[in-house]
Coordinates of C-alpha atoms (C1' of nucleotides) in Angstrom, one line a residue:
Chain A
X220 CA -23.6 -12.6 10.2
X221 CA -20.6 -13.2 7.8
X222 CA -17.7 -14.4 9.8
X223 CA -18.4 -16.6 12.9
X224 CA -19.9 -15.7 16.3
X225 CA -18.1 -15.8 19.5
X226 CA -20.4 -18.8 20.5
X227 CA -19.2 -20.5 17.2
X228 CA -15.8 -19.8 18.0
X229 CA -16.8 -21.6 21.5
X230 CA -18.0 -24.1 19.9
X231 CA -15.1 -25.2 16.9
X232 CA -11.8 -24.2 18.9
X233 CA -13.2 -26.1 22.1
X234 CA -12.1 -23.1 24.3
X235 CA -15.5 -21.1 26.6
X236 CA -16.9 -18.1 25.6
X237 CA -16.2 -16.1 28.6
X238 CA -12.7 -17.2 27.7
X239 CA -12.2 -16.2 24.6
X240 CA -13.2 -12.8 26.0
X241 CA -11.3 -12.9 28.3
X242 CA -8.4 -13.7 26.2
X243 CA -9.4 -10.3 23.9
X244 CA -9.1 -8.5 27.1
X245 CA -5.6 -9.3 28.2
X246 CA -4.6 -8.9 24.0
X247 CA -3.5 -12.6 23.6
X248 CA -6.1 -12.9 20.9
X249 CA -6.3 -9.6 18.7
X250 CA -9.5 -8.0 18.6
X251 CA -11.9 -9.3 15.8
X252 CA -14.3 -7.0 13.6
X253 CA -17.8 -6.5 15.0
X254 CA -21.0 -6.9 13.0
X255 CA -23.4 -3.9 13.1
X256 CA -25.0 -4.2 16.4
X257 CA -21.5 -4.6 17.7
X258 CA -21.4 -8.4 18.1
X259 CA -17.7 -10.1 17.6
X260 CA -17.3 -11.5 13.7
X261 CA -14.1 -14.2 13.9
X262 CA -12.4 -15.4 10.9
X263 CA -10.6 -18.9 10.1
X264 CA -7.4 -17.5 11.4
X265 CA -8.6 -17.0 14.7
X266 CA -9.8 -21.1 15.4
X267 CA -6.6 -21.6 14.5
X268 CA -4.9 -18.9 16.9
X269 CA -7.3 -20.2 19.3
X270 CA -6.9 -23.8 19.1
X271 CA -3.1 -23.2 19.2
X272 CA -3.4 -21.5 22.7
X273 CA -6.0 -24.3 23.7
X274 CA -3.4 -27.1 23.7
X275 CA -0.6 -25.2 24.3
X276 CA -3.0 -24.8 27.6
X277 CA -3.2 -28.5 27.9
X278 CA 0.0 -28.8 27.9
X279 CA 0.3 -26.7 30.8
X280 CA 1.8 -23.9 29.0
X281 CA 1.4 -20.6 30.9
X282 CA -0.2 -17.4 28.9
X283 CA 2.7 -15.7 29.2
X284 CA 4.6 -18.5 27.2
X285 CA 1.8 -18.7 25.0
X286 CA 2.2 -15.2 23.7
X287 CA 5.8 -15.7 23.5
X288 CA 5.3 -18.8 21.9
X289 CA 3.0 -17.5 19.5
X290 CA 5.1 -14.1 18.6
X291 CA 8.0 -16.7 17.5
X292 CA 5.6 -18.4 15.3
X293 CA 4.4 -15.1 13.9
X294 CA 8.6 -13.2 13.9
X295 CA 9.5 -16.0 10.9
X296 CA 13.1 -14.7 12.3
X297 CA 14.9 -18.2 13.8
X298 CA 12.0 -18.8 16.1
X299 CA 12.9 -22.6 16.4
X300 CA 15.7 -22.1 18.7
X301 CA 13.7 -20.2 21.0
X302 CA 10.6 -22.5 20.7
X303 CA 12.3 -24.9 21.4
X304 CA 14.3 -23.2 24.7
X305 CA 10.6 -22.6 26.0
X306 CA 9.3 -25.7 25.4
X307 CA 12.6 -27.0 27.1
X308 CA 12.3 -25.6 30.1
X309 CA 8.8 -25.9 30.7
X310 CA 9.7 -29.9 30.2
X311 CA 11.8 -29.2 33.0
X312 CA 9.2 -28.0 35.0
X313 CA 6.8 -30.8 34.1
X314 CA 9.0 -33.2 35.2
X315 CA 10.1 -31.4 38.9
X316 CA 6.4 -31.3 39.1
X317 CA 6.0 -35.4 38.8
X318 CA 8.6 -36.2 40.9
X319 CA 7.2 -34.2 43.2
X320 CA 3.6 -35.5 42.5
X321 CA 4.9 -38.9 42.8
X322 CA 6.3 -38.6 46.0
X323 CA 3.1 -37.0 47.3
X324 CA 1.3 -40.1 45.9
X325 CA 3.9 -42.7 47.8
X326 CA 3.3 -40.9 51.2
X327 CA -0.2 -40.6 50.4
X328 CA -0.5 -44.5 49.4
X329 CA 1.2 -45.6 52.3
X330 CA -0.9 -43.4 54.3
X331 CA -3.7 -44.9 53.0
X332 CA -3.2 -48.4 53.1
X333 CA -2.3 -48.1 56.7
X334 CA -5.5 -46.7 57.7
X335 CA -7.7 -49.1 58.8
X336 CA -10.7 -47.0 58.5
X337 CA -11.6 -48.2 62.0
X338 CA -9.6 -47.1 64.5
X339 CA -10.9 -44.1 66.1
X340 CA -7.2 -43.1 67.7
X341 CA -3.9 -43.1 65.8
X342 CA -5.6 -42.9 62.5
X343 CA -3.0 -43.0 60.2
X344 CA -3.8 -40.0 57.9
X345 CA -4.1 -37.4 60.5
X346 CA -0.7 -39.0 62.4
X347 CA 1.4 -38.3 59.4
X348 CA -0.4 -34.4 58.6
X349 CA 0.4 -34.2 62.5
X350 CA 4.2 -34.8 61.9
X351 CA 3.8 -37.9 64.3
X352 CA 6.3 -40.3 62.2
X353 CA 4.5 -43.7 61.3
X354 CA 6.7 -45.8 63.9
X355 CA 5.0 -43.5 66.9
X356 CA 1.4 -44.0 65.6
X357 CA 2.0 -47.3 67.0
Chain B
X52 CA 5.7 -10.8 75.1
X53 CA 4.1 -13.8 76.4
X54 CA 3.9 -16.1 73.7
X55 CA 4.9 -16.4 70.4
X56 CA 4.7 -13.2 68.0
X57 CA 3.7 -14.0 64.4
X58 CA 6.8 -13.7 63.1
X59 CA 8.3 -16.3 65.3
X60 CA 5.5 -18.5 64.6
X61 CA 6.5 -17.7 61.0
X62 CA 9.5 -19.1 61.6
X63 CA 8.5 -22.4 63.8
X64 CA 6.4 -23.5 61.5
X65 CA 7.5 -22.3 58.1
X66 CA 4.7 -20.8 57.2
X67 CA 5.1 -16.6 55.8
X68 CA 3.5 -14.4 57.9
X69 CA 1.1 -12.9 55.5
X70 CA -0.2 -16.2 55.0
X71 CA -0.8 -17.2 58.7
X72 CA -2.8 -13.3 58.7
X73 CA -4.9 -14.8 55.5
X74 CA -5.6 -18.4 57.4
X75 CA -6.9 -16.4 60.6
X76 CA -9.0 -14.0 57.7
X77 CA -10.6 -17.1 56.5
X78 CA -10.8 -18.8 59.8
X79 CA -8.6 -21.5 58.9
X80 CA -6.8 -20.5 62.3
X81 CA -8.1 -19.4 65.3
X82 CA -7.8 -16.1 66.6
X83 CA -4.9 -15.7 69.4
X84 CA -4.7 -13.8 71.6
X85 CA -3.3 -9.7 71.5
X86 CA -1.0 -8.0 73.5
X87 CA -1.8 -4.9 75.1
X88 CA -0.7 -3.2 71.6
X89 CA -2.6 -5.9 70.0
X90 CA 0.3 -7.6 68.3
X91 CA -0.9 -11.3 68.5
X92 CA 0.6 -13.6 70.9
X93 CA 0.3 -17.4 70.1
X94 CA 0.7 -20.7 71.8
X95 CA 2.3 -24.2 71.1
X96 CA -0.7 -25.3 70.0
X97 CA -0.6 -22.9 67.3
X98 CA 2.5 -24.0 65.7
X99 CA 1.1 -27.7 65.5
X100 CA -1.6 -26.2 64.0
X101 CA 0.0 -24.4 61.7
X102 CA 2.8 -27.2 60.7
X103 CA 0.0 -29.3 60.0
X104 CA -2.0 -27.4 57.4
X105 CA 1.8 -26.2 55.8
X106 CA 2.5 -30.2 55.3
X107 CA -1.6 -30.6 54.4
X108 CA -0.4 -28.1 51.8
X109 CA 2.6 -29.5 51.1
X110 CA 0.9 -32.9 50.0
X111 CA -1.5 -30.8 48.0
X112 CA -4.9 -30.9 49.8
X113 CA -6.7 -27.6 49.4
X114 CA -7.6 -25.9 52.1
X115 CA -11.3 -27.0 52.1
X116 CA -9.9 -30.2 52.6
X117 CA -7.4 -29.3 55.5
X118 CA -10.8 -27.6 57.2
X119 CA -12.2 -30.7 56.9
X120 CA -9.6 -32.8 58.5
X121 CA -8.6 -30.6 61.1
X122 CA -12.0 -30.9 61.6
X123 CA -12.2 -34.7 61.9
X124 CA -9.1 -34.4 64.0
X125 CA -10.9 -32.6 66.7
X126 CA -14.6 -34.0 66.7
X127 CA -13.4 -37.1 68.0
X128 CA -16.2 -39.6 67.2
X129 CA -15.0 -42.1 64.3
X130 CA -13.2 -40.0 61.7
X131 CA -10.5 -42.5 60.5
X132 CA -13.0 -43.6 57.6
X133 CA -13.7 -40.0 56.2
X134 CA -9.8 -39.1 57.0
X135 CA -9.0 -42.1 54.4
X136 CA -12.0 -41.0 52.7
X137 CA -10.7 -37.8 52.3
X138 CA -7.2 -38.8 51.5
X139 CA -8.1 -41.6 49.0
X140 CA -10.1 -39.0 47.2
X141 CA -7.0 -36.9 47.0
X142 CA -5.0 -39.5 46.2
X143 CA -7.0 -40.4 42.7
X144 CA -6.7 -36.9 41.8
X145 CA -3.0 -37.0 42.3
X146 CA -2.9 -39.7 40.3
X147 CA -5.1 -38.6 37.5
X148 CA -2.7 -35.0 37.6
X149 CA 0.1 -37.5 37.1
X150 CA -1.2 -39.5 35.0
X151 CA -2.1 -36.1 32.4
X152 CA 1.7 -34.5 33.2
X153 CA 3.2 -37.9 32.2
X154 CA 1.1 -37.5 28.6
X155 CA 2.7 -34.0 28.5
X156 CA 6.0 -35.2 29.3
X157 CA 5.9 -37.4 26.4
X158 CA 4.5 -35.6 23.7
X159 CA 6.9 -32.5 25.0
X160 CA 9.8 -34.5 25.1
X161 CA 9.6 -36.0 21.6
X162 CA 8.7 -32.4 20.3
X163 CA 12.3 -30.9 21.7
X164 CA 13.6 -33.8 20.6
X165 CA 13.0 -33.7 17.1
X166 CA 13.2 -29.5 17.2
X167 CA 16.8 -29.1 15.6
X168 CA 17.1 -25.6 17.0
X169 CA 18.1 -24.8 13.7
X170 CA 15.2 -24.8 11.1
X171 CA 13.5 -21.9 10.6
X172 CA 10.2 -23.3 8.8
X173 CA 8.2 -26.8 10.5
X174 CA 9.6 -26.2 13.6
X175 CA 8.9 -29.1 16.0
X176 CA 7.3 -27.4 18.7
X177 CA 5.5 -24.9 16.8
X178 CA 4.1 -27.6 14.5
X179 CA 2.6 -29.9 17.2
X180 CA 1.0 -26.4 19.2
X181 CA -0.3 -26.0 15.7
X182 CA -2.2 -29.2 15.4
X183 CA 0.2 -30.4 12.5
X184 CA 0.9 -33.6 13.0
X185 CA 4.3 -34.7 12.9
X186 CA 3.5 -36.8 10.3
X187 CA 2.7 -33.8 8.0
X188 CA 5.0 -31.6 9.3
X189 CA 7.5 -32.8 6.6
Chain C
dG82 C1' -43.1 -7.4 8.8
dC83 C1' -43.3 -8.8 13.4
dT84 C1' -42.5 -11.5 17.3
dT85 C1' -40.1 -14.4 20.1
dG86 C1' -36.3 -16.4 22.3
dA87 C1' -31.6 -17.5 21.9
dA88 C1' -27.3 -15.4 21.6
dC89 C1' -24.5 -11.8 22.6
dC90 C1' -23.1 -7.2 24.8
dC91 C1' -20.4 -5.2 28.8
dG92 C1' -18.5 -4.3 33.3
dT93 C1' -17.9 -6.2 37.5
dA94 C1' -17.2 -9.5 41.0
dG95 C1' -15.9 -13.9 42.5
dC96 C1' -12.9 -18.1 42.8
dC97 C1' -8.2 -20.1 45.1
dA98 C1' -4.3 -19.4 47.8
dC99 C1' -1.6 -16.4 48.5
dT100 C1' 1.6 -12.1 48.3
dA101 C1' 2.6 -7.2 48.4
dC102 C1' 2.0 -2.5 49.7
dG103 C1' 2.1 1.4 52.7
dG104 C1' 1.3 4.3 56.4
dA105 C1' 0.5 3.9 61.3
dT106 C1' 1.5 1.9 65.7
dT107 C1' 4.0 -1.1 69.1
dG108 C1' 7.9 -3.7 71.0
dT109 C1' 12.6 -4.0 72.3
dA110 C1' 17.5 -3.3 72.7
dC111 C1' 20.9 -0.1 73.8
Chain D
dG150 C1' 14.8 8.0 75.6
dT151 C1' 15.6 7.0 71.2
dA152 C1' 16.2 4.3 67.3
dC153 C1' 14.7 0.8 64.5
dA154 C1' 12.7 -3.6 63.8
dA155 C1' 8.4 -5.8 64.0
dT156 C1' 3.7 -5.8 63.7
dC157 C1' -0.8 -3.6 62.8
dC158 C1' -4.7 -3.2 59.2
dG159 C1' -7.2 -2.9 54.9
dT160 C1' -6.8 -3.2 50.3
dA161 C1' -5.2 -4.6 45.8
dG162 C1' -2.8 -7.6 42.8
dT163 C1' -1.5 -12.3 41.0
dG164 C1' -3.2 -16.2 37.2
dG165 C1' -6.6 -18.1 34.6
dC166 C1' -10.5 -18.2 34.4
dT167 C1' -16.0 -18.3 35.5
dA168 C1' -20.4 -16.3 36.8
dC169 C1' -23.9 -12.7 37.1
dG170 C1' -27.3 -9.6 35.4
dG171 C1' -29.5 -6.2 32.9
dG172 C1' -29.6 -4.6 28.4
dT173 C1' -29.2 -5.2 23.1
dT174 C1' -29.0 -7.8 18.7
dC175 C1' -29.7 -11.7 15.7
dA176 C1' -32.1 -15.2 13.2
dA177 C1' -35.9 -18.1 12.4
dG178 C1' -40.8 -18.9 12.1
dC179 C1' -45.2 -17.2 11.0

DNA sequence: GCTTGAACCCGTAGCCACTACGGATTGTAC
DNA sequence: GTACAATCCGTAGTGGCTACGGGTTCAAGC
């Protein structure tokens, strides 16, 4: 084999094999040359390709972002502008998200703490998911 | 009509209709009763139910997990430990999730930062997706 | 050159938690 | 009685994978 394997690929860009399959099959990575008996042959370009949508994936980007994100780096035009709009907005997001994770997490905290772990009735967890405010429970 | 139709249960307890259809599917709610036309006709009980899975949901528990308390909720015996059980559990993970969004915030944030919008080469956001460091990236 | 066993092929189905569709039936208000 | 909203049901689609299974190919050892 001449270029690298799909389980190579696996292996250097960090990303599963059934994944990067998967990622052929919806066209956000192009569709590399086959050897003879039809097994995928991948090239430099595509660990890097790879690897890009990888932590762009970490970073919670969706695929659909991904592509766009990917077709700005590709364009050359004035892609920064736009990159940067995307990136932008999905900071946004990220952020709404904490806030609203860390809300969660105070409810859940206090919810915690005040369960005793004993006390068959009133239990404290199942009072708040029951909508019985705290100061009933008692 | 007796009791409550699905759509008013929709309404009572904030939950879409198609969604309280999928909970009874996976037997996440019991099944009501019909009307002579078999529309379904539901209870009080229901909507307690119902509000209690929606604000399960709310605080991010999957559904596995909302079995599992409702379950708890019911059987009677001593569930207060496994409730906090459940919930601490839950809480970690919401904490880890947090925890990773906060890293993302970070390296997002300095990436729009120092993305002019303007250069058409080494863009910021494009560079750090890339695996350039920002160190190289100039 | 031959054999073995790992790697790879492909299509399909499953996961979670919904949401949407669409044609048929029922409920309800006038 | 009629019009029209609400509900019925099964099925399919969403996103982002992951798993399965039976068949083929590759690469290394002898």
């Amino acid at each position: 084999m001449r270029g690298l394997s799909i389980g190579g690929l696996a292996q250097k860009s960090g990303v599963n094999l059934e994944t990067i399959r998967y990622y052929e099959r919806i066209g956000l990575m192009p569709k590399p040359d086959r050897t003879e008996g039809g097994h995928r042959s991948y090239e430099d370009s595509d660990i890097r390709r790879l690897s890009f949508i990888r932590r762009a994936r970490e970073l919670g980007f969706s695929l659909a972002d991904i592509e766009a994100l990917m077709a700005l780096d590709e364009g050359g035009g004035a892609p920064c502008a736009e990159a940067r709009s995307i990136a932008a907005t999905h900071l946004e997001k990220i952020e709404s998200k904490i806030a609203d994770l860390e809300r969660f997490r105070m409810v859940l905290k206090a919810t915690v703490l005040k369960c005793d772990g004993k006390s068959v009735k009133g239990c404290e967890v199942l009072n708040v998911l029951d909508g019985r405010s705290p100061e009933d429970a008692d």
